[in-house]
Coordinates of C-alpha atoms and ligand atoms in Angstrom, one line a residue:
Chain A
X7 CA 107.7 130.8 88.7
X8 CA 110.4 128.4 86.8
X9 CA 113.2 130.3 86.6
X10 CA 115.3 132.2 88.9
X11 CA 118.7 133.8 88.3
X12 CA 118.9 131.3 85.0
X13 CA 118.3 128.4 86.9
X14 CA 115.2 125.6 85.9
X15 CA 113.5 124.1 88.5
X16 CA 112.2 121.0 88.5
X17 CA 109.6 121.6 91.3
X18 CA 107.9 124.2 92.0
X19 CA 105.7 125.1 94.5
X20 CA 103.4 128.2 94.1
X21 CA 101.4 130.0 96.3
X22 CA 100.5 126.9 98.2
X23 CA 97.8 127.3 101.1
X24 CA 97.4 124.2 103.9
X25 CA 95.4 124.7 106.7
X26 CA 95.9 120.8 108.6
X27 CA 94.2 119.8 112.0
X28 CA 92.7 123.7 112.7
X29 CA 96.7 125.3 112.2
X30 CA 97.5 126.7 108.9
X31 CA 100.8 125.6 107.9
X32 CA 101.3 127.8 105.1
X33 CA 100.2 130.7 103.8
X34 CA 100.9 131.4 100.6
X35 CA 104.0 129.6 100.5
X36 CA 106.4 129.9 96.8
X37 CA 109.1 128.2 96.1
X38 CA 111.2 126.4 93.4
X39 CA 113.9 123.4 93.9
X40 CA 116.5 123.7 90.5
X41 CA 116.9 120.6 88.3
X42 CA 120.2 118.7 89.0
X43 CA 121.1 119.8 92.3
X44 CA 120.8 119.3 96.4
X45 CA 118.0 121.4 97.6
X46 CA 118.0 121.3 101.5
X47 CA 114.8 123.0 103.5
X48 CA 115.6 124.2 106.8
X49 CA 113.2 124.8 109.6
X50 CA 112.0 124.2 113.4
X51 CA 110.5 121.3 114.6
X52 CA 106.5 122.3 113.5
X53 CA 107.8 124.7 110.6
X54 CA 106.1 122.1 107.8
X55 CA 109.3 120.3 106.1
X56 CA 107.9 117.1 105.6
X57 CA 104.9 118.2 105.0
X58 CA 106.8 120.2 101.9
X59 CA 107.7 116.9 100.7
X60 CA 104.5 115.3 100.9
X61 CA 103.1 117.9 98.9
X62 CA 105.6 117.5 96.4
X63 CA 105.2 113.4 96.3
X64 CA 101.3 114.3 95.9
X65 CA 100.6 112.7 99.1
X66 CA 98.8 116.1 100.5
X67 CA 96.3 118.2 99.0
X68 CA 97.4 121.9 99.0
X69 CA 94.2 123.7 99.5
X70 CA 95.2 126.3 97.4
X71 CA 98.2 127.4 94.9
X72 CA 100.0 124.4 92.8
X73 CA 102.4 122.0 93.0
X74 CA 104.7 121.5 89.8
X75 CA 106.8 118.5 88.4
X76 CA 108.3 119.2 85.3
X77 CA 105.9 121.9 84.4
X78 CA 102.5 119.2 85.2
X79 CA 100.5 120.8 87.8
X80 CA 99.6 117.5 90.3
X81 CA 97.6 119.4 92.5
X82 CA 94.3 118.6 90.5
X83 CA 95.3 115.4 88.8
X84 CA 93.7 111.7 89.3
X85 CA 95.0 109.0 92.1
X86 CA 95.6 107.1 88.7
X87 CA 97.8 109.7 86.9
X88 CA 99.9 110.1 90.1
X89 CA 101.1 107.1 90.4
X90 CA 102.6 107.8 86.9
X91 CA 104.2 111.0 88.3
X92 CA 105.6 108.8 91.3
X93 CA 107.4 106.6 89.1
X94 CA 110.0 109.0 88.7
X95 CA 110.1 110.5 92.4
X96 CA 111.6 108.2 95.1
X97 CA 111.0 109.4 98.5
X98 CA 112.5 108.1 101.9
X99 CA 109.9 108.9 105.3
X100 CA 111.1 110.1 108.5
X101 CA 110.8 107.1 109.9
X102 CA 111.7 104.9 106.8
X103 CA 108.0 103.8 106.4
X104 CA 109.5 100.1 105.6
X105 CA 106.6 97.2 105.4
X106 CA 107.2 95.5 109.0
X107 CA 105.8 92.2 107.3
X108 CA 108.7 91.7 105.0
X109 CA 112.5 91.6 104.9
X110 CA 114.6 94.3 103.7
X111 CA 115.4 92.5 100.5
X112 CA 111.8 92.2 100.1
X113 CA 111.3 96.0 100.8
X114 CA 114.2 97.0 98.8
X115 CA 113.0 94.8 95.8
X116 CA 109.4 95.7 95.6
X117 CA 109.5 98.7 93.5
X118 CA 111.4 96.7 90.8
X119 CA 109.4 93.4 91.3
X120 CA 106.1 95.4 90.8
X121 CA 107.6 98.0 88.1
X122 CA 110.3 96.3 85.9
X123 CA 110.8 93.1 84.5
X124 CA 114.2 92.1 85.9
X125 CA 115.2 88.9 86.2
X126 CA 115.5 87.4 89.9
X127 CA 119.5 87.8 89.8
X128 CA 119.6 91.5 88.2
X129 CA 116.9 92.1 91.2
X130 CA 119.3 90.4 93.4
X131 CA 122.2 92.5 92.2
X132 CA 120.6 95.2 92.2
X133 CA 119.3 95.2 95.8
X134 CA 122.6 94.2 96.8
X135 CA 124.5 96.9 95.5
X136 CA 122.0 99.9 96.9
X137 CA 122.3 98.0 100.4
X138 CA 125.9 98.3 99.9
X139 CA 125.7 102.1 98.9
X140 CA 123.7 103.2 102.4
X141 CA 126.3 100.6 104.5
X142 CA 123.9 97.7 105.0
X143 CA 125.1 94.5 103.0
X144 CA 124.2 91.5 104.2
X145 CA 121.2 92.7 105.9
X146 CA 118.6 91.2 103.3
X147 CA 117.1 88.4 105.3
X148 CA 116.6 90.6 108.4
X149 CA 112.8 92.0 109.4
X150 CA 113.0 95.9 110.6
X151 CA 111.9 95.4 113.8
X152 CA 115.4 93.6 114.3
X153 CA 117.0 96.9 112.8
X154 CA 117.5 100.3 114.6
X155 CA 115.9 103.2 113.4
X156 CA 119.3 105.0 111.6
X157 CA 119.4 101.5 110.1
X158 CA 115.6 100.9 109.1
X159 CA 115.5 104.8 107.6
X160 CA 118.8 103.9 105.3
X161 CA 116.9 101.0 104.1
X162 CA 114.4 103.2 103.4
X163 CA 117.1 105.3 101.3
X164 CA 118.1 102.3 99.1
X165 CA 114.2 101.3 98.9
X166 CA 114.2 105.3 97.1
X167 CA 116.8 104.9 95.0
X168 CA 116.3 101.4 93.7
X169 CA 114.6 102.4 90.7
X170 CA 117.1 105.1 90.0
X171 CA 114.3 108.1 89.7
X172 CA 114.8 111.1 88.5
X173 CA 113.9 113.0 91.9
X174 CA 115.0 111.9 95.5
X175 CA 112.5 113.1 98.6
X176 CA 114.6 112.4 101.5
X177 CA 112.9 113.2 105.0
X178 CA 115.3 114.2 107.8
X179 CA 118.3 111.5 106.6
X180 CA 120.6 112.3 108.7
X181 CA 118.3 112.4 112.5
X182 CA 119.7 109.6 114.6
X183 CA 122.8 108.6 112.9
X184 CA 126.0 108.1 113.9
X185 CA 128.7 110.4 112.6
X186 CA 130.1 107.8 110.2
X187 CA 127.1 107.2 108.9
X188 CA 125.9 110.9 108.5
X189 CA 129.2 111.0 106.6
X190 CA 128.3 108.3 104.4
X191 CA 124.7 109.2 103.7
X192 CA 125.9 112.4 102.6
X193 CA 128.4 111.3 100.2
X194 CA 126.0 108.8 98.9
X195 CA 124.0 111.5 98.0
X196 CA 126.4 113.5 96.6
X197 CA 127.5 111.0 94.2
X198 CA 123.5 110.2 93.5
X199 CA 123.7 113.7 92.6
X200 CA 127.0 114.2 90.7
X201 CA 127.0 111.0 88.3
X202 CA 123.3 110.2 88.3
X203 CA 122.1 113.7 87.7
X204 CA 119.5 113.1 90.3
X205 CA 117.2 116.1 92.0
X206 CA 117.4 115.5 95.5
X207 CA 115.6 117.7 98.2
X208 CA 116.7 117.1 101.7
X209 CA 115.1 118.1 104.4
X210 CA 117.4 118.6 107.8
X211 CA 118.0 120.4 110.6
X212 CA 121.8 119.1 110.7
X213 CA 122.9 122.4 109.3
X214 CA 126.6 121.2 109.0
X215 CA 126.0 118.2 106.5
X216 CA 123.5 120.5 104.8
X217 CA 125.9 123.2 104.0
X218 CA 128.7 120.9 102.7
X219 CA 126.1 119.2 100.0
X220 CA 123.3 122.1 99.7
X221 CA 123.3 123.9 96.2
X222 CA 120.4 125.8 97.4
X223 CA 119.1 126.4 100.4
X224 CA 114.8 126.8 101.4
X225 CA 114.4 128.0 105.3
X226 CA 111.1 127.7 106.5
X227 CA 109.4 130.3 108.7
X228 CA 105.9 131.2 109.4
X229 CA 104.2 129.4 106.3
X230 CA 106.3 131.0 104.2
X231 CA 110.0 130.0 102.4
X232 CA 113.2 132.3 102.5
X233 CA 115.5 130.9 99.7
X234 CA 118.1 130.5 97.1
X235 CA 122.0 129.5 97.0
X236 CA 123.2 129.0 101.1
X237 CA 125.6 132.1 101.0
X238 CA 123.2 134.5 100.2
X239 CA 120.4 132.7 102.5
X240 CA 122.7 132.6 105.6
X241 CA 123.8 136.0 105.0
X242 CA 120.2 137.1 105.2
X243 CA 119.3 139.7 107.6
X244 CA 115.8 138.4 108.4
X245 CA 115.8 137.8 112.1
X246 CA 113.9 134.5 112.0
X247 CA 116.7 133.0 110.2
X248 CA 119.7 134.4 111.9
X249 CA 117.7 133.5 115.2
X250 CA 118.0 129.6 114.0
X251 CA 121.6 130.2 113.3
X252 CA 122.8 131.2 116.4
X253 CA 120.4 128.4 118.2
X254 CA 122.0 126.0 116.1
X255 CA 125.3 127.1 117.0
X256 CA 124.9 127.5 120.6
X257 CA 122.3 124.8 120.9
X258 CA 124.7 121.8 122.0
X259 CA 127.0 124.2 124.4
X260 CA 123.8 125.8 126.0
X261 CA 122.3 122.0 126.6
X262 CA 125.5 120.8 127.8
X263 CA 126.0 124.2 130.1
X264 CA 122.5 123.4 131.3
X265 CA 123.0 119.5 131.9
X266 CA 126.0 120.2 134.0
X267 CA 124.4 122.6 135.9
X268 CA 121.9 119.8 136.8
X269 CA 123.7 117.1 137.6
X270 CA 125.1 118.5 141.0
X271 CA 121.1 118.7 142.2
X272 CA 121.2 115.2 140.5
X273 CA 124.0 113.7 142.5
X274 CA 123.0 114.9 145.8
Chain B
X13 CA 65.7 126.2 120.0
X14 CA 64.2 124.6 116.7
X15 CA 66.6 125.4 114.2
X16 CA 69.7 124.5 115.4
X17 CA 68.3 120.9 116.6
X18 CA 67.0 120.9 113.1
X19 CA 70.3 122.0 111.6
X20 CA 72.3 119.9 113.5
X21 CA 69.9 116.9 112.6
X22 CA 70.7 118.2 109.2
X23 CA 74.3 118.3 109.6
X24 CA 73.9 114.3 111.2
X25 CA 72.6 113.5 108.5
X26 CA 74.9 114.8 105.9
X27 CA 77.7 113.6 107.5
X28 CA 76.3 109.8 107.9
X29 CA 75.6 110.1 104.2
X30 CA 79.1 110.9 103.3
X31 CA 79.8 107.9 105.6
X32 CA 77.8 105.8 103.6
X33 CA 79.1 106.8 100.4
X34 CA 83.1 106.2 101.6
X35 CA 82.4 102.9 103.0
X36 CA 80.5 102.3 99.3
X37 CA 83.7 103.2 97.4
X38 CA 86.0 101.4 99.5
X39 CA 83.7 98.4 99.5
X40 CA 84.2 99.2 95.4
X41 CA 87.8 99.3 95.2
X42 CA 87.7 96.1 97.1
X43 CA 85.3 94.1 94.6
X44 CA 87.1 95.8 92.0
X45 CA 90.9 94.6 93.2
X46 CA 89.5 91.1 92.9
X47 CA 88.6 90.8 89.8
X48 CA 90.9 93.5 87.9
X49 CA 94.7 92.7 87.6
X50 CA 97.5 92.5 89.3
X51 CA 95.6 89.6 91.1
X52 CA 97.8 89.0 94.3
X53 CA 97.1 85.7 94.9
X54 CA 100.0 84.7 97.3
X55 CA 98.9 87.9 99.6
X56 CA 95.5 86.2 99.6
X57 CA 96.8 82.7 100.8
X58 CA 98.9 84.5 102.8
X59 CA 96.2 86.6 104.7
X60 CA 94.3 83.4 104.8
X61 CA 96.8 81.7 106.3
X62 CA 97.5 84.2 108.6
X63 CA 93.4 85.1 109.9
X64 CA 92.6 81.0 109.5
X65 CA 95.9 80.0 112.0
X66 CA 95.3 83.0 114.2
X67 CA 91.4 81.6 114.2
X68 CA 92.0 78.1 114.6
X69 CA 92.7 77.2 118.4
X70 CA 89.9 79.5 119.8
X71 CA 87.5 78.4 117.3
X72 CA 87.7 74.9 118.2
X73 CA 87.7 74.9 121.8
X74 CA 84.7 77.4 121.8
X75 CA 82.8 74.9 119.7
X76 CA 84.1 72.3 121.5
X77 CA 83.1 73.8 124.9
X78 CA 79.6 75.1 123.3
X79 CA 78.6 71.6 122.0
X80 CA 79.5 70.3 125.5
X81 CA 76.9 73.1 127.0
X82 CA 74.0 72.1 124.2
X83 CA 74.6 68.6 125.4
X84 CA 74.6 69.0 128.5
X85 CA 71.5 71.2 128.9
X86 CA 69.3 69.3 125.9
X87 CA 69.5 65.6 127.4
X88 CA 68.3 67.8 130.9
X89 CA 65.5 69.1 129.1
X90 CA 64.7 66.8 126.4
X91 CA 64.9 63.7 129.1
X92 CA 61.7 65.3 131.1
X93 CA 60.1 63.7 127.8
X94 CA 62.0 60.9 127.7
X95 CA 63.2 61.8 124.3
X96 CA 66.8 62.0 124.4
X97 CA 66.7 60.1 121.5
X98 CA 66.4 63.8 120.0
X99 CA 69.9 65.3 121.8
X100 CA 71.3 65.4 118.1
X101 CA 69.1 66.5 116.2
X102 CA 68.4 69.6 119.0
X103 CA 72.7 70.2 119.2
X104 CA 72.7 70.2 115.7
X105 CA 69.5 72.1 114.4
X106 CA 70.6 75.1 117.0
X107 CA 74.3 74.9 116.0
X108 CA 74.1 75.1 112.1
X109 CA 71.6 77.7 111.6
X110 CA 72.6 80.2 114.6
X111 CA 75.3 79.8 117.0
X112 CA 77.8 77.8 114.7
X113 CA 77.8 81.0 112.2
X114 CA 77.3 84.3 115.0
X115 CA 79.5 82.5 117.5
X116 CA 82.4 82.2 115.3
X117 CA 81.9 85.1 113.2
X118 CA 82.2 87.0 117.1
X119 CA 84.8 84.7 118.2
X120 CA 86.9 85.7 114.8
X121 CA 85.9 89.4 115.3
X122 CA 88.0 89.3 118.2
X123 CA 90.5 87.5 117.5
X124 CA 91.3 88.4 113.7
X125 CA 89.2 91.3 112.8
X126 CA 90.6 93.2 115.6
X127 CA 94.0 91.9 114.7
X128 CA 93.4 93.7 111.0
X129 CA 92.3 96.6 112.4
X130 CA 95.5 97.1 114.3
X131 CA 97.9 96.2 111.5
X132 CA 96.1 98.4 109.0
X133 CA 95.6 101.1 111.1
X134 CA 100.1 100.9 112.6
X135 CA 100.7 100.9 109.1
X136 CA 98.8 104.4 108.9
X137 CA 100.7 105.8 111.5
X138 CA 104.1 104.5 110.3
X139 CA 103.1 106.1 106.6
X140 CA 103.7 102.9 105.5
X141 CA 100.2 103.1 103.3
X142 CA 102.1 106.3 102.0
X143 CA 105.6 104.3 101.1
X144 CA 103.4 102.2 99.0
X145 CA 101.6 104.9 97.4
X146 CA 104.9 106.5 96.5
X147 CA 106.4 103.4 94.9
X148 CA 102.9 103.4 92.8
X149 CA 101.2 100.7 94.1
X150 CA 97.6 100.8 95.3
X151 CA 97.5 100.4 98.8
X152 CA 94.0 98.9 98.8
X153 CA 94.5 96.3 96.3
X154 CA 97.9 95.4 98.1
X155 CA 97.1 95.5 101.4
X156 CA 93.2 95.6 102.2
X157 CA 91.5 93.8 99.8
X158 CA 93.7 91.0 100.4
X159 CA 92.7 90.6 104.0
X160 CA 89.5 91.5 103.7
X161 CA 88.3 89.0 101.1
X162 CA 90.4 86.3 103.0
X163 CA 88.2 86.9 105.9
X164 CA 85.1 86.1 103.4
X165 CA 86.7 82.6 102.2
X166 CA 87.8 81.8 105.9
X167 CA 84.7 82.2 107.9
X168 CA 82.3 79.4 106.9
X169 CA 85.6 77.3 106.7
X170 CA 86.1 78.7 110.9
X171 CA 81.9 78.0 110.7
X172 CA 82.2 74.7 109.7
X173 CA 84.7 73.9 112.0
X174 CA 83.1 75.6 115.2
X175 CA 80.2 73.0 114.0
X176 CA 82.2 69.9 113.5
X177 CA 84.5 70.6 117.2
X178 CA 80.5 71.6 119.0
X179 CA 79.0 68.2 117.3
X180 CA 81.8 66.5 119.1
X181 CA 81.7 68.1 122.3
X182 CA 78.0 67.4 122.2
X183 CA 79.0 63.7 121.6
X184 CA 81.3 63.3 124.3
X185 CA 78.8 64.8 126.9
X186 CA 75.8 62.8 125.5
X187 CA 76.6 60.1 124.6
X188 CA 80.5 59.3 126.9
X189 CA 78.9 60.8 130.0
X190 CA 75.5 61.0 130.0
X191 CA 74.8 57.5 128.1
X192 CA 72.9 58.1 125.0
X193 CA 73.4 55.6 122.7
X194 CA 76.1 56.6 120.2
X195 CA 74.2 55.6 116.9
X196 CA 71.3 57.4 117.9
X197 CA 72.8 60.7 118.2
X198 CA 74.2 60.6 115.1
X199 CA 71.5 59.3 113.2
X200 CA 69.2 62.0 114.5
X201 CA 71.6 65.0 113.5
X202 CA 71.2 63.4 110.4
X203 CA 68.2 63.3 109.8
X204 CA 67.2 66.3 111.3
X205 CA 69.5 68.7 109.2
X206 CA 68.9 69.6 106.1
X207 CA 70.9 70.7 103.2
X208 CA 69.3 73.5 101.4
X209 CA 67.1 75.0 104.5
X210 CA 69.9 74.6 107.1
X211 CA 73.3 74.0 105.6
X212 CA 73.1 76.7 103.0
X213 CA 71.4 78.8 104.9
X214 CA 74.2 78.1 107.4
X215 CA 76.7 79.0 104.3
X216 CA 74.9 82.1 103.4
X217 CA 75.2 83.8 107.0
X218 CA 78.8 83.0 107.3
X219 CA 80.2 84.5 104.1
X220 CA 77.9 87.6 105.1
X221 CA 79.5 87.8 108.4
X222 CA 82.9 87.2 106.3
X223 CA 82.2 90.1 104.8
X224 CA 81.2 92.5 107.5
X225 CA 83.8 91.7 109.4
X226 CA 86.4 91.6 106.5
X227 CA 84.6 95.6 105.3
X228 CA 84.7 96.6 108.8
X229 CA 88.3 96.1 110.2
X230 CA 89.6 97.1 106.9
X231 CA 87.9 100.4 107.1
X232 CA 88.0 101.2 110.5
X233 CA 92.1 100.7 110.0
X234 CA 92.4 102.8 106.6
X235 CA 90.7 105.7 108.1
X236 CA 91.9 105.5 111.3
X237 CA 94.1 108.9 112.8
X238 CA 97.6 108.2 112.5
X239 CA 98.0 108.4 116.2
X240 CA 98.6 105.6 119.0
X241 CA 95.0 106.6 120.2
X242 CA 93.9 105.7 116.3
X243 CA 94.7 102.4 116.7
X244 CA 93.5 101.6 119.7
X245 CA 89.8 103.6 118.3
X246 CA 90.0 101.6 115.2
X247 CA 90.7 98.3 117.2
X248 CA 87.6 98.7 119.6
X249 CA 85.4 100.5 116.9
X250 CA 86.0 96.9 115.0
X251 CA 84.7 94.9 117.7
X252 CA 81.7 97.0 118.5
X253 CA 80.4 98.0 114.7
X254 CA 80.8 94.0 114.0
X255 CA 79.4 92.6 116.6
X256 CA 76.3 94.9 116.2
X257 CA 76.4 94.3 112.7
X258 CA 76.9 90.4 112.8
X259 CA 74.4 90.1 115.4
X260 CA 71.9 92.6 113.4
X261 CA 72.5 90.7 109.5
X262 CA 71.6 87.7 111.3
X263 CA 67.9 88.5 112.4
X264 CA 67.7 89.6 108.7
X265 CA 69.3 86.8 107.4
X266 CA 67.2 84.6 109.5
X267 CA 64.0 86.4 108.7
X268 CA 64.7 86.4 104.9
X269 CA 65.5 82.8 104.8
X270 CA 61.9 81.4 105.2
X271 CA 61.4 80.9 108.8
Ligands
ADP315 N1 97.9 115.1 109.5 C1 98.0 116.2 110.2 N2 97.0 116.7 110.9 C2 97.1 117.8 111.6 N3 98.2 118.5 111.7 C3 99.3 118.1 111.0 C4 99.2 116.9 110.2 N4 100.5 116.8 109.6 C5 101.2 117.8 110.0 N5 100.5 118.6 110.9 C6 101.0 119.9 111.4 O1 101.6 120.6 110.4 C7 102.8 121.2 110.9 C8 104.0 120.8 110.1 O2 104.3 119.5 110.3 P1 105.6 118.8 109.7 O3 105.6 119.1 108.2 O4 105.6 117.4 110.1 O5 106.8 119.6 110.4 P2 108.3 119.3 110.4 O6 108.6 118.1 109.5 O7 109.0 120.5 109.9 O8 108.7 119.0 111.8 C9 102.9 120.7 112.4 O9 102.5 121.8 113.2 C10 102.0 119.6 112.5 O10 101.4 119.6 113.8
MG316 MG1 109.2 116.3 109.8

């Protein structure tokens, strides 16, 4: 499985088994993210979308089926040899996973302290300019813990893109931003995407951002991936996904209805 | 009944093995980090820094307060002989070979080891092990061998200083209070210690106990669940498995080193 409909992918998942802590997250689960483009994965809380990256940063074992970058099967490969593969994958975590020791600049500036021979001032510059791109100048000489999580995870963002890879794991970008922000983060990653030529697979369960910027779409269900371009996903009659439609549609108005309802019993 | 307490014995037994063997690799990669490049020497001064300064207050009143008790107790004893000419020599003999070392190598255990432990084992949980990993670098070299091979240069510095701060203590009881003559304490820890038999062998257990305790919190925090209740089991586990094991390698020690 690399093509599809005349599209390459990049990465490709195939027939991937994980059983983790006694629950088997997938089964079987096939699927390909195209070269070039925004791939966002869908899914419940639990459906196994970060775990989908972490395969695909070789951070998790699949216990059966392969994991491809660029045609190399990782799955089987040396510690060594990955960190090879990783130099071309940037990946931001859920929760930024930024080194509580050191400053951002210090964060952002590790991957090209340890991998490139920059001078201090093209370091400097550099840094600079991706703290500018996720809307954090100036915050260099602060330590995370005197950032808020939105702001610690897009740190995390310009940590991933520092090096300018060729592939862009970003973890649930969006969760805890402000709508500004969710704005910005999406265009930055649009324009990663558009002038860069960057692969970037997103996963979200913001379905609005994610259908503005999605060229393909991979929902998530029962260890197993629904997918391909978002028109033909979200007109898909499988009940699983239409079910996470219409809760993500009616989710806010249902909470609010419920909240209201509450806050009578609340007051009294 | 017989098989299965056999099988399970069996089962015990594997599992220790495998045990063994990770604790053996990572105790590798360690060894290996320090003598292979990238050396990261300004993470090692730093992680020195960081378990000495963390070390230092605790360390010296404990010796201080320790030296006070060995003074204290030897003039009661040794003055039944009317040979408190000795107090020195008995403070000192006792401190260098024995409780300078295990004292501060528990004292440090609590205070530092258990502080690695945490750290390492927080950094699990907030993947931040991972985020190395995916920027390429070697999470053990940059993060665990550091601290754990600090904690092998900075105990018999800690030891030496428990010994010096307990020597005093002793002083001030003995000699302030008590009113041994001055001279004659210190002449008699002189003369009393010696430098291969007591003050290497004094050398030899703390850089063990360095390395226990650097081994131990290290790997108790790498492998530790990425949960809340990992940290807190990696924390404890620290304490316990060190203490055991400092407390252990010292009757070794001990009985190796010509008794
Ligand atoms: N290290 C682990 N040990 C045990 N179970 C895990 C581990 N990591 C993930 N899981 C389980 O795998 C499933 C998928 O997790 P995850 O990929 O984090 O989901 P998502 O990101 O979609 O919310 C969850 O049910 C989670 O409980
Ligand atoms: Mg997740």
């Amino acid at each position: 499985m690399s093509e599809d409909g005349g599209q390459e992918f990049r990465v490709v998942l195939d027939g991937v088994d994980l059983t983790l802590g006694g629950r088997r997250v997938f089964r079987g689960l096939s699927c390909g993210f195209p070269r070039g483009q925004i791939s966002v994965v869908l899914g419940g809380s639990g459906a196994g979308k970060s775990t989908v990256l972490r395969l695909i940063a070789g951070l998790q074992r699949p216990d059966g089926g392969s994991v491809r970058i660029a045609g190399q099967d990782i799955t089987r490969i040396s510690e060594r040899a990955l960190f090879v593969v990783r130099n071309q994958i940037g990946m931001l975590f859920q929760g930024g996973a930024l080194l509580d020791s050191m400053t951002i600049f210090d964060n952002v500036s590790l991957p090209l302290r340890e991998h490139s021979d920059l001078s201090e001032e093209a370091i400097a510059r550099q840094v600079g300019q991706r703290l500018e791109a996720v809307g954090l100048p100036g915050t260099g000489d602060l330590y995370p813990r005197q950032l808020s999580g939105g702001m610690v995870r897009r740190a995390g963002l310009a940590r991933a893109i520092v090096t300018d890879p060729e592939i862009v794991l970003c973890d649930e970008p969006f969760s805890g931003l402000d709508p500004v922000n969710v704005r910005r983060i999406e265009a930055l990653m649009v324009e990663l995407n558009r002038r860069l030529g960057i692969t970037l697979i997103v996963t979200s369960h913001h379905l609005a951002s994610s259908l503005r910027m999605a060229g393909r779409l991979t929902f998530l269900v029962d260890g197993r991936a629904i997918a391909g371009p978002p028109a033909e996903v979200l007109a898909s009659a499988d009940s699983r996904v239409v079910e996470f439609l219409e809760a993500e549609r009616d989710g806010p108005v249902a909470t609010g209805a419920a909240e209201s309802a509450a806050d009578p019993g609340a007051a009294a | 009944m017989r098989a299965p307490a056999i099988e399970r014995l069996g089962l015990r037994t594997t599992g220790l093995v495998q045990h063994l063997g990770g604790i053996a690799v990572f105790v590798g990669k360690i060894f290996l980090s320090a003598v292979k490049p990238p050396f990261r020497f300004r993470r090692l001064v730093s992680e020195i820094f960081d378990t000495g300064v963390l070390s230092l207050a605790i360390i010296c009143l404990s010796g201080a307060t320790v030296g006070a008790v060995l003074g204290l107790q030897g003039y009661t004893t040794l003055s039944r002989f009317g040979a408190e000419g000795s107090l020195g020599a008995v403070v000192g003999l006792s401190l260098i070979r024995e409780l300078g070392p295990v004292l501060t190598a528990l004292l440090v255990t609590g205070r530092a080891g258990s502080a690695i432990a945490a750290e390492i084992a927080s950094m699990v949980t907030t993947e931040q092990l991972d985020g190395l990993r995916m920027m390429s670098i070697d999470p053990m070299e940059f993060v665990v061998s550091p601290k754990a091979l600090a904690m092998v240069l900075v105990m018999p510095l800690l030891s030496a200083l428990f010994f010096v701060c307990a020597v005093f203590g002793g002083y001030v009881v003995g000699v302030r209070l008590l009113g041994v003559d001055g001279g004659t304490y210190l002449t008699s820890l002189e003369q009393s210690v010696e430098f291969v038999d007591d003050v290497a062998g004094s050398l030899v257990k703390a850089v063990t106990f360095g390395a226990l305790v650097g081994v131990i919190a290290t790997y108790r925090g790498y492998t530790s669940e990425p949960t809340s209740a990992g940290v807190s089991a990696a924390t404890t586990g620290t304490v316990v498995v060190s203490s055991v094991a400092i407390l252990l390698s010292d009757y070794v020690i001990t009985a190796l080193w010509g008794v």
